[in-house]
Amino acid sequence: MSENLSALATESSSTYDNLEQQTVDTILRQINAEDKTVPVAVEKVIPAIEALVHEIVKRMKQGGRLFYIGAGTSGRLGVVDASECPPTYGVPHDWVIGLIAGGDSAIRKAVENAEDDEKQAWLDMEAYGIDELDTVVGIAASGRTPYVIGGLRDANARGILTGCIVCNAGSAVAAEAKYPIEVVVGPEYVTGSTRMKSGTAQKLVLNMLSTAVMIQLGRVRGNKMVDMQLSNHKLVLRAIRMVREATGVSDEVAAELLEKHGSVRNAVDAIQAK
């Protein structure tokens, strides 16, 4: 079946040409000029992001989880966002789950034809015992990835909340999502290279989505990551500073409190309870 890919904004021809003849300075400045348009496109869809956040929070407060499904760059971005939630917010590893077509090996190396299987996403989610309290967000720059379309369709059929992040208007993925987020960033600098502006847009939306959800779930106090995992020296030093600033104790006392209580939140609470 033939498809008119050029009709898609993400596949339409770059507004720049003869790239191989440009100086490095020109290439970098042209890419930067294109990148500056991405936050503007994201700003236009903030109401759609907000609507999805409210629905996710509602379900997660009842024990639900957040699933990201995608292929290629889109899938990798979902995995990145999901994997950062436990160390940043101290949440269990199964609160936010990133799934990529082709499995974890596809994070590093493309798996041939993995994104073309409409049934695999549901099988991947079933392995985690997905249920009606969970949320599935499909990520697909083109909005036409079968893995994502099928996953959203199967989730909808079972009464599971669905959303999406796409970079074309009126896509098949958005049609399946109950809460679509369509960030139309236009042609890529290198025609069709959706790891560029589209990937940046998806990352910005994922940042907003997961951060807003975690704040609403009480995982931030003031502007601090009070539940972050103290998994390396840098983070321990950051935690000591946070406890010191919140309570006025010395670095030595802050370190002792963190050692005893295990988190900034618990250390601060222990001092303030006295």
PDB file of C-alpha atoms in Angstrom:
ATOM      1  CA  MET A   1       0.000   0.000   0.000  1.00  0.00           C
ATOM      2  CA  SER A   2       1.471   3.328  -1.041  1.00  0.00           C
ATOM      3  CA  GLU A   3       1.445   6.226   1.385  1.00  0.00           C
ATOM      4  CA  ASN A   4       1.938   9.917   0.777  1.00  0.00           C
ATOM      5  CA  LEU A   5       4.564  10.552   3.441  1.00  0.00           C
ATOM      6  CA  SER A   6       5.274  14.038   2.112  1.00  0.00           C
ATOM      7  CA  ALA A   7       1.822  15.061   3.346  1.00  0.00           C
ATOM      8  CA  LEU A   8       3.083  14.642   6.909  1.00  0.00           C
ATOM      9  CA  ALA A   9       4.712  17.689   8.475  1.00  0.00           C
ATOM     10  CA  THR A  10       7.438  15.482   9.935  1.00  0.00           C
ATOM     11  CA  GLU A  11       8.254  14.095   6.472  1.00  0.00           C
ATOM     12  CA  SER A  12       7.953  17.261   4.398  1.00  0.00           C
ATOM     13  CA  SER A  13      11.068  18.704   2.795  1.00  0.00           C
ATOM     14  CA  SER A  14      13.422  20.823   4.866  1.00  0.00           C
ATOM     15  CA  THR A  15      13.307  24.549   4.293  1.00  0.00           C
ATOM     16  CA  TYR A  16      17.098  24.374   3.910  1.00  0.00           C
ATOM     17  CA  ASP A  17      18.973  22.755   1.033  1.00  0.00           C
ATOM     18  CA  ASN A  18      22.491  21.988  -0.174  1.00  0.00           C
ATOM     19  CA  LEU A  19      23.437  21.237   3.433  1.00  0.00           C
ATOM     20  CA  GLU A  20      26.672  19.539   2.420  1.00  0.00           C
ATOM     21  CA  GLN A  21      27.845  22.847   0.919  1.00  0.00           C
ATOM     22  CA  GLN A  22      27.302  24.882   4.088  1.00  0.00           C
ATOM     23  CA  THR A  23      30.001  25.849   6.576  1.00  0.00           C
ATOM     24  CA  VAL A  24      29.859  24.273  10.034  1.00  0.00           C
ATOM     25  CA  ASP A  25      28.963  27.652  11.511  1.00  0.00           C
ATOM     26  CA  THR A  26      26.038  28.003   9.116  1.00  0.00           C
ATOM     27  CA  ILE A  27      24.818  24.465   9.821  1.00  0.00           C
ATOM     28  CA  LEU A  28      24.885  25.029  13.574  1.00  0.00           C
ATOM     29  CA  ARG A  29      23.129  28.384  13.351  1.00  0.00           C
ATOM     30  CA  GLN A  30      20.434  26.985  11.064  1.00  0.00           C
ATOM     31  CA  ILE A  31      19.795  24.046  13.402  1.00  0.00           C
ATOM     32  CA  ASN A  32      19.649  26.422  16.355  1.00  0.00           C
ATOM     33  CA  ALA A  33      17.182  28.652  14.524  1.00  0.00           C
ATOM     34  CA  GLU A  34      14.919  25.654  13.935  1.00  0.00           C
ATOM     35  CA  ASP A  35      15.277  24.470  17.543  1.00  0.00           C
ATOM     36  CA  LYS A  36      14.067  27.847  18.822  1.00  0.00           C
ATOM     37  CA  THR A  37      10.657  27.174  17.285  1.00  0.00           C
ATOM     38  CA  VAL A  38      10.065  24.023  19.341  1.00  0.00           C
ATOM     39  CA  PRO A  39       9.162  25.584  22.727  1.00  0.00           C
ATOM     40  CA  VAL A  40       6.661  27.816  20.930  1.00  0.00           C
ATOM     41  CA  ALA A  41       4.951  24.751  19.462  1.00  0.00           C
ATOM     42  CA  VAL A  42       4.916  23.092  22.897  1.00  0.00           C
ATOM     43  CA  GLU A  43       3.401  26.195  24.497  1.00  0.00           C
ATOM     44  CA  LYS A  44       0.405  25.915  22.183  1.00  0.00           C
ATOM     45  CA  VAL A  45      -0.506  22.479  23.578  1.00  0.00           C
ATOM     46  CA  ILE A  46      -0.141  23.182  27.303  1.00  0.00           C
ATOM     47  CA  PRO A  47      -3.933  22.837  27.827  1.00  0.00           C
ATOM     48  CA  ALA A  48      -3.776  19.332  26.339  1.00  0.00           C
ATOM     49  CA  ILE A  49      -0.812  18.433  28.552  1.00  0.00           C
ATOM     50  CA  GLU A  50      -2.646  19.785  31.599  1.00  0.00           C
ATOM     51  CA  ALA A  51      -5.732  17.711  30.871  1.00  0.00           C
ATOM     52  CA  LEU A  52      -3.673  14.536  30.647  1.00  0.00           C
ATOM     53  CA  VAL A  53      -1.746  15.329  33.839  1.00  0.00           C
ATOM     54  CA  HIS A  54      -4.979  15.662  35.827  1.00  0.00           C
ATOM     55  CA  GLU A  55      -6.215  12.300  34.597  1.00  0.00           C
ATOM     56  CA  ILE A  56      -2.916  10.535  35.286  1.00  0.00           C
ATOM     57  CA  VAL A  57      -2.694  11.953  38.806  1.00  0.00           C
ATOM     58  CA  LYS A  58      -6.251  10.928  39.558  1.00  0.00           C
ATOM     59  CA  ARG A  59      -5.425   7.318  38.705  1.00  0.00           C
ATOM     60  CA  MET A  60      -1.970   7.188  40.253  1.00  0.00           C
ATOM     61  CA  LYS A  61      -3.400   8.369  43.559  1.00  0.00           C
ATOM     62  CA  GLN A  62      -5.473   5.191  43.460  1.00  0.00           C
ATOM     63  CA  GLY A  63      -2.450   3.000  42.763  1.00  0.00           C
ATOM     64  CA  GLY A  64      -2.251   3.285  38.986  1.00  0.00           C
ATOM     65  CA  ARG A  65       0.934   3.464  36.951  1.00  0.00           C
ATOM     66  CA  LEU A  66       2.097   5.347  33.869  1.00  0.00           C
ATOM     67  CA  PHE A  67       3.188   3.432  30.765  1.00  0.00           C
ATOM     68  CA  TYR A  68       5.042   4.966  27.824  1.00  0.00           C
ATOM     69  CA  ILE A  69       5.062   3.025  24.551  1.00  0.00           C
ATOM     70  CA  GLY A  70       7.006   3.948  21.428  1.00  0.00           C
ATOM     71  CA  ALA A  71       9.481   2.877  18.774  1.00  0.00           C
ATOM     72  CA  GLY A  72      12.891   4.224  17.783  1.00  0.00           C
ATOM     73  CA  THR A  73      13.749   7.665  19.124  1.00  0.00           C
ATOM     74  CA  SER A  74      10.243   8.083  20.541  1.00  0.00           C
ATOM     75  CA  GLY A  75      10.500   4.822  22.458  1.00  0.00           C
ATOM     76  CA  ARG A  76      13.959   5.681  23.757  1.00  0.00           C
ATOM     77  CA  LEU A  77      12.752   9.050  25.033  1.00  0.00           C
ATOM     78  CA  GLY A  78       9.961   7.314  26.943  1.00  0.00           C
ATOM     79  CA  VAL A  79      12.440   4.891  28.474  1.00  0.00           C
ATOM     80  CA  VAL A  80      14.705   7.787  29.495  1.00  0.00           C
ATOM     81  CA  ASP A  81      11.881   9.675  31.187  1.00  0.00           C
ATOM     82  CA  ALA A  82      10.612   6.576  32.985  1.00  0.00           C
ATOM     83  CA  SER A  83      14.079   5.543  34.158  1.00  0.00           C
ATOM     84  CA  GLU A  84      14.760   8.978  35.658  1.00  0.00           C
ATOM     85  CA  CYS A  85      11.686   8.995  37.899  1.00  0.00           C
ATOM     86  CA  PRO A  86      12.944   6.606  40.623  1.00  0.00           C
ATOM     87  CA  PRO A  87      16.287   8.347  41.264  1.00  0.00           C
ATOM     88  CA  THR A  88      14.773  11.833  41.008  1.00  0.00           C
ATOM     89  CA  TYR A  89      11.626  11.296  43.044  1.00  0.00           C
ATOM     90  CA  GLY A  90      12.336   8.141  45.050  1.00  0.00           C
ATOM     91  CA  VAL A  91       9.375   6.313  43.547  1.00  0.00           C
ATOM     92  CA  PRO A  92       9.244   2.554  42.867  1.00  0.00           C
ATOM     93  CA  HIS A  93      10.646   1.418  39.526  1.00  0.00           C
ATOM     94  CA  ASP A  94       7.216   0.227  38.391  1.00  0.00           C
ATOM     95  CA  TRP A  95       5.426   3.553  38.846  1.00  0.00           C
ATOM     96  CA  VAL A  96       6.509   4.816  35.420  1.00  0.00           C
ATOM     97  CA  ILE A  97       7.344   2.161  32.828  1.00  0.00           C
ATOM     98  CA  GLY A  98       8.917   2.850  29.441  1.00  0.00           C
ATOM     99  CA  LEU A  99       8.449   0.217  26.741  1.00  0.00           C
ATOM    100  CA  ILE A 100      10.123   0.284  23.334  1.00  0.00           C
ATOM    101  CA  ALA A 101       9.251  -1.783  20.286  1.00  0.00           C
ATOM    102  CA  GLY A 102      11.783  -4.577  20.032  1.00  0.00           C
ATOM    103  CA  GLY A 103      12.462  -4.704  23.764  1.00  0.00           C
ATOM    104  CA  ASP A 104      15.376  -3.320  25.764  1.00  0.00           C
ATOM    105  CA  SER A 105      17.924  -4.297  23.115  1.00  0.00           C
ATOM    106  CA  ALA A 106      16.266  -1.729  20.822  1.00  0.00           C
ATOM    107  CA  ILE A 107      17.372   1.041  23.163  1.00  0.00           C
ATOM    108  CA  ARG A 108      20.882   0.739  21.733  1.00  0.00           C
ATOM    109  CA  LYS A 109      20.313  -0.884  18.352  1.00  0.00           C
ATOM    110  CA  ALA A 110      17.328  -0.743  16.023  1.00  0.00           C
ATOM    111  CA  VAL A 111      15.342  -3.981  15.822  1.00  0.00           C
ATOM    112  CA  GLU A 112      14.122  -4.642  12.289  1.00  0.00           C
ATOM    113  CA  ASN A 113      10.337  -4.380  11.761  1.00  0.00           C
ATOM    114  CA  ALA A 114       9.655  -4.240  15.523  1.00  0.00           C
ATOM    115  CA  GLU A 115       7.484  -1.141  15.227  1.00  0.00           C
ATOM    116  CA  ASP A 116       5.233  -2.743  12.616  1.00  0.00           C
ATOM    117  CA  ASP A 117       3.598  -5.247  15.003  1.00  0.00           C
ATOM    118  CA  GLU A 118       0.259  -3.858  16.221  1.00  0.00           C
ATOM    119  CA  LYS A 119      -0.192  -6.605  18.837  1.00  0.00           C
ATOM    120  CA  GLN A 120       3.195  -6.493  20.549  1.00  0.00           C
ATOM    121  CA  ALA A 121       2.686  -3.372  22.670  1.00  0.00           C
ATOM    122  CA  TRP A 122      -0.246  -4.939  24.510  1.00  0.00           C
ATOM    123  CA  LEU A 123       1.756  -8.117  25.087  1.00  0.00           C
ATOM    124  CA  ASP A 124       4.598  -6.012  26.466  1.00  0.00           C
ATOM    125  CA  MET A 125       2.227  -4.198  28.833  1.00  0.00           C
ATOM    126  CA  GLU A 126       0.472  -7.395  29.865  1.00  0.00           C
ATOM    127  CA  ALA A 127       3.787  -8.640  31.245  1.00  0.00           C
ATOM    128  CA  TYR A 128       3.455  -5.866  33.857  1.00  0.00           C
ATOM    129  CA  GLY A 129      -0.115  -6.766  34.798  1.00  0.00           C
ATOM    130  CA  ILE A 130      -1.581  -3.594  33.323  1.00  0.00           C
ATOM    131  CA  ASP A 131      -5.119  -2.769  34.524  1.00  0.00           C
ATOM    132  CA  GLU A 132      -7.815  -0.077  34.424  1.00  0.00           C
ATOM    133  CA  LEU A 133      -6.072   2.194  36.943  1.00  0.00           C
ATOM    134  CA  ASP A 134      -3.052   2.566  34.680  1.00  0.00           C
ATOM    135  CA  THR A 135      -2.419   5.096  31.913  1.00  0.00           C
ATOM    136  CA  VAL A 136      -0.806   4.444  28.529  1.00  0.00           C
ATOM    137  CA  VAL A 137       0.877   7.294  26.661  1.00  0.00           C
ATOM    138  CA  GLY A 138       1.892   6.504  23.090  1.00  0.00           C
ATOM    139  CA  ILE A 139       4.885   8.419  21.741  1.00  0.00           C
ATOM    140  CA  ALA A 140       5.285   8.633  17.967  1.00  0.00           C
ATOM    141  CA  ALA A 141       6.653  11.582  16.015  1.00  0.00           C
ATOM    142  CA  SER A 142       4.837  10.585  12.831  1.00  0.00           C
ATOM    143  CA  GLY A 143       1.680   9.504  14.624  1.00  0.00           C
ATOM    144  CA  ARG A 144       1.474   6.416  12.442  1.00  0.00           C
ATOM    145  CA  THR A 145       3.552   3.761  14.261  1.00  0.00           C
ATOM    146  CA  PRO A 146       1.619   0.441  14.304  1.00  0.00           C
ATOM    147  CA  TYR A 147       3.169  -0.643  17.627  1.00  0.00           C
ATOM    148  CA  VAL A 148       1.754   2.492  19.261  1.00  0.00           C
ATOM    149  CA  ILE A 149      -1.587   2.498  17.436  1.00  0.00           C
ATOM    150  CA  GLY A 150      -2.230  -1.111  18.405  1.00  0.00           C
ATOM    151  CA  GLY A 151      -1.172  -0.564  22.006  1.00  0.00           C
ATOM    152  CA  LEU A 152      -3.513   2.381  22.446  1.00  0.00           C
ATOM    153  CA  ARG A 153      -6.374   0.559  20.724  1.00  0.00           C
ATOM    154  CA  ASP A 154      -5.971  -2.490  22.973  1.00  0.00           C
ATOM    155  CA  ALA A 155      -5.759  -0.290  26.068  1.00  0.00           C
ATOM    156  CA  ASN A 156      -8.921   1.580  25.067  1.00  0.00           C
ATOM    157  CA  ALA A 157     -10.769  -1.711  24.590  1.00  0.00           C
ATOM    158  CA  ARG A 158     -10.023  -2.574  28.214  1.00  0.00           C
ATOM    159  CA  GLY A 159     -11.060   0.770  29.671  1.00  0.00           C
ATOM    160  CA  ILE A 160      -7.524   2.019  30.284  1.00  0.00           C
ATOM    161  CA  LEU A 161      -6.794   5.750  29.997  1.00  0.00           C
ATOM    162  CA  THR A 162      -4.791   6.644  26.895  1.00  0.00           C
ATOM    163  CA  GLY A 163      -2.824   9.676  25.779  1.00  0.00           C
ATOM    164  CA  CYS A 164      -0.190  10.390  23.163  1.00  0.00           C
ATOM    165  CA  ILE A 165       2.608  12.721  22.126  1.00  0.00           C
ATOM    166  CA  VAL A 166       2.829  13.155  18.354  1.00  0.00           C
ATOM    167  CA  CYS A 167       4.242  15.756  15.975  1.00  0.00           C
ATOM    168  CA  ASN A 168       1.699  15.655  13.153  1.00  0.00           C
ATOM    169  CA  ALA A 169      -1.876  16.886  13.285  1.00  0.00           C
ATOM    170  CA  GLY A 170      -4.757  14.475  12.740  1.00  0.00           C
ATOM    171  CA  SER A 171      -2.702  11.293  13.013  1.00  0.00           C
ATOM    172  CA  ALA A 172      -3.865   7.717  13.553  1.00  0.00           C
ATOM    173  CA  VAL A 173      -2.165   7.641  16.954  1.00  0.00           C
ATOM    174  CA  ALA A 174      -3.972  10.802  18.070  1.00  0.00           C
ATOM    175  CA  ALA A 175      -7.259   9.323  16.859  1.00  0.00           C
ATOM    176  CA  GLU A 176      -6.771   6.377  19.233  1.00  0.00           C
ATOM    177  CA  ALA A 177      -5.707   8.475  22.232  1.00  0.00           C
ATOM    178  CA  LYS A 178      -8.376   9.841  24.574  1.00  0.00           C
ATOM    179  CA  TYR A 179      -6.023  12.682  25.521  1.00  0.00           C
ATOM    180  CA  PRO A 180      -3.879  13.515  22.461  1.00  0.00           C
ATOM    181  CA  ILE A 181      -0.989  15.973  22.579  1.00  0.00           C
ATOM    182  CA  GLU A 182      -0.112  17.121  19.049  1.00  0.00           C
ATOM    183  CA  VAL A 183       3.053  19.241  18.926  1.00  0.00           C
ATOM    184  CA  VAL A 184       3.439  20.232  15.275  1.00  0.00           C
ATOM    185  CA  VAL A 185       7.003  21.422  14.819  1.00  0.00           C
ATOM    186  CA  GLY A 186       7.090  21.296  11.020  1.00  0.00           C
ATOM    187  CA  PRO A 187       9.821  20.024   8.686  1.00  0.00           C
ATOM    188  CA  GLU A 188      13.081  18.794  10.168  1.00  0.00           C
ATOM    189  CA  TYR A 189      16.421  20.419   9.304  1.00  0.00           C
ATOM    190  CA  VAL A 190      17.471  17.134   7.702  1.00  0.00           C
ATOM    191  CA  THR A 191      14.295  15.996   5.966  1.00  0.00           C
ATOM    192  CA  GLY A 192      12.519  13.282   7.940  1.00  0.00           C
ATOM    193  CA  SER A 193      15.088  13.155  10.774  1.00  0.00           C
ATOM    194  CA  THR A 194      12.557  13.206  13.590  1.00  0.00           C
ATOM    195  CA  ARG A 195      15.199  12.729  16.259  1.00  0.00           C
ATOM    196  CA  MET A 196      15.771  16.466  15.845  1.00  0.00           C
ATOM    197  CA  LYS A 197      12.901  18.941  16.429  1.00  0.00           C
ATOM    198  CA  SER A 198      10.280  16.249  16.941  1.00  0.00           C
ATOM    199  CA  GLY A 199      12.477  14.447  19.465  1.00  0.00           C
ATOM    200  CA  THR A 200      13.161  17.721  21.270  1.00  0.00           C
ATOM    201  CA  ALA A 201       9.446  18.477  21.427  1.00  0.00           C
ATOM    202  CA  GLN A 202       8.676  15.023  22.782  1.00  0.00           C
ATOM    203  CA  LYS A 203      11.384  15.368  25.440  1.00  0.00           C
ATOM    204  CA  LEU A 204      10.043  18.753  26.520  1.00  0.00           C
ATOM    205  CA  VAL A 205       6.509  17.381  26.842  1.00  0.00           C
ATOM    206  CA  LEU A 206       7.721  14.316  28.744  1.00  0.00           C
ATOM    207  CA  ASN A 207       9.630  16.587  31.129  1.00  0.00           C
ATOM    208  CA  MET A 208       6.472  18.598  31.740  1.00  0.00           C
ATOM    209  CA  LEU A 209       4.228  15.569  32.040  1.00  0.00           C
ATOM    210  CA  SER A 210       6.225  13.521  34.534  1.00  0.00           C
ATOM    211  CA  THR A 211       7.415  16.520  36.554  1.00  0.00           C
ATOM    212  CA  ALA A 212       3.896  17.912  36.954  1.00  0.00           C
ATOM    213  CA  VAL A 213       2.580  14.466  37.885  1.00  0.00           C
ATOM    214  CA  MET A 214       5.265  13.922  40.509  1.00  0.00           C
ATOM    215  CA  ILE A 215       4.733  17.368  42.014  1.00  0.00           C
ATOM    216  CA  GLN A 216       0.997  16.692  42.213  1.00  0.00           C
ATOM    217  CA  LEU A 217       1.725  13.362  43.895  1.00  0.00           C
ATOM    218  CA  GLY A 218       3.703  15.151  46.607  1.00  0.00           C
ATOM    219  CA  ARG A 219       7.188  14.070  45.539  1.00  0.00           C
ATOM    220  CA  VAL A 220       8.566  17.642  45.626  1.00  0.00           C
ATOM    221  CA  ARG A 221       8.650  19.985  48.617  1.00  0.00           C
ATOM    222  CA  GLY A 222       9.130  23.680  47.878  1.00  0.00           C
ATOM    223  CA  ASN A 223      11.323  23.277  44.815  1.00  0.00           C
ATOM    224  CA  LYS A 224      13.424  20.389  46.119  1.00  0.00           C
ATOM    225  CA  MET A 225      13.705  16.696  45.210  1.00  0.00           C
ATOM    226  CA  VAL A 226      13.256  15.647  48.826  1.00  0.00           C
ATOM    227  CA  ASP A 227      12.788  11.953  47.994  1.00  0.00           C
ATOM    228  CA  MET A 228      15.703  11.578  45.566  1.00  0.00           C
ATOM    229  CA  GLN A 229      17.845   8.479  45.876  1.00  0.00           C
ATOM    230  CA  LEU A 230      21.218   9.144  47.501  1.00  0.00           C
ATOM    231  CA  SER A 231      23.037   6.932  45.041  1.00  0.00           C
ATOM    232  CA  ASN A 232      26.305   8.806  44.517  1.00  0.00           C
ATOM    233  CA  HIS A 233      28.595  11.365  46.136  1.00  0.00           C
ATOM    234  CA  LYS A 234      27.184  14.307  44.171  1.00  0.00           C
ATOM    235  CA  LEU A 235      23.630  13.526  45.261  1.00  0.00           C
ATOM    236  CA  VAL A 236      24.685  13.078  48.893  1.00  0.00           C
ATOM    237  CA  LEU A 237      26.328  16.514  48.841  1.00  0.00           C
ATOM    238  CA  ARG A 238      23.191  17.985  47.278  1.00  0.00           C
ATOM    239  CA  ALA A 239      21.067  16.364  49.967  1.00  0.00           C
ATOM    240  CA  ILE A 240      23.302  17.688  52.745  1.00  0.00           C
ATOM    241  CA  ARG A 241      22.925  21.201  51.331  1.00  0.00           C
ATOM    242  CA  MET A 242      19.148  20.797  51.110  1.00  0.00           C
ATOM    243  CA  VAL A 243      18.860  19.648  54.724  1.00  0.00           C
ATOM    244  CA  ARG A 244      21.149  22.449  55.895  1.00  0.00           C
ATOM    245  CA  GLU A 245      19.166  25.096  54.027  1.00  0.00           C
ATOM    246  CA  ALA A 246      15.845  23.780  55.293  1.00  0.00           C
ATOM    247  CA  THR A 247      16.822  23.417  58.956  1.00  0.00           C
ATOM    248  CA  GLY A 248      19.938  25.476  59.655  1.00  0.00           C
ATOM    249  CA  VAL A 249      21.940  22.516  60.965  1.00  0.00           C
ATOM    250  CA  SER A 250      25.604  22.045  60.083  1.00  0.00           C
ATOM    251  CA  ASP A 251      26.782  19.891  57.212  1.00  0.00           C
ATOM    252  CA  GLU A 252      27.999  17.308  59.710  1.00  0.00           C
ATOM    253  CA  VAL A 253      24.621  17.067  61.426  1.00  0.00           C
ATOM    254  CA  ALA A 254      22.835  17.014  58.067  1.00  0.00           C
ATOM    255  CA  ALA A 255      25.014  14.101  56.925  1.00  0.00           C
ATOM    256  CA  GLU A 256      24.262  12.194  60.121  1.00  0.00           C
ATOM    257  CA  LEU A 257      20.543  12.763  59.711  1.00  0.00           C
ATOM    258  CA  LEU A 258      20.619  11.569  56.115  1.00  0.00           C
ATOM    259  CA  GLU A 259      22.542   8.469  57.133  1.00  0.00           C
ATOM    260  CA  LYS A 260      19.974   7.739  59.825  1.00  0.00           C
ATOM    261  CA  HIS A 261      16.759   8.612  58.005  1.00  0.00           C
ATOM    262  CA  GLY A 262      17.615   7.841  54.368  1.00  0.00           C
ATOM    263  CA  SER A 263      16.125  10.880  52.606  1.00  0.00           C
ATOM    264  CA  VAL A 264      15.989  14.658  52.689  1.00  0.00           C
ATOM    265  CA  ARG A 265      12.284  14.548  53.503  1.00  0.00           C
ATOM    266  CA  ASN A 266      12.737  12.275  56.509  1.00  0.00           C
ATOM    267  CA  ALA A 267      15.813  14.110  57.749  1.00  0.00           C
ATOM    268  CA  VAL A 268      14.053  17.501  57.645  1.00  0.00           C
ATOM    269  CA  ASP A 269      10.924  16.070  59.251  1.00  0.00           C
ATOM    270  CA  ALA A 270      13.008  14.590  62.074  1.00  0.00           C
ATOM    271  CA  ILE A 271      14.508  17.988  62.883  1.00  0.00           C
ATOM    272  CA  GLN A 272      11.244  19.891  62.587  1.00  0.00           C
ATOM    273  CA  ALA A 273       9.459  17.381  64.804  1.00  0.00           C
ATOM    274  CA  LYS A 274      11.719  18.284  67.755  1.00  0.00           C
TER     275      LYS A 274
END
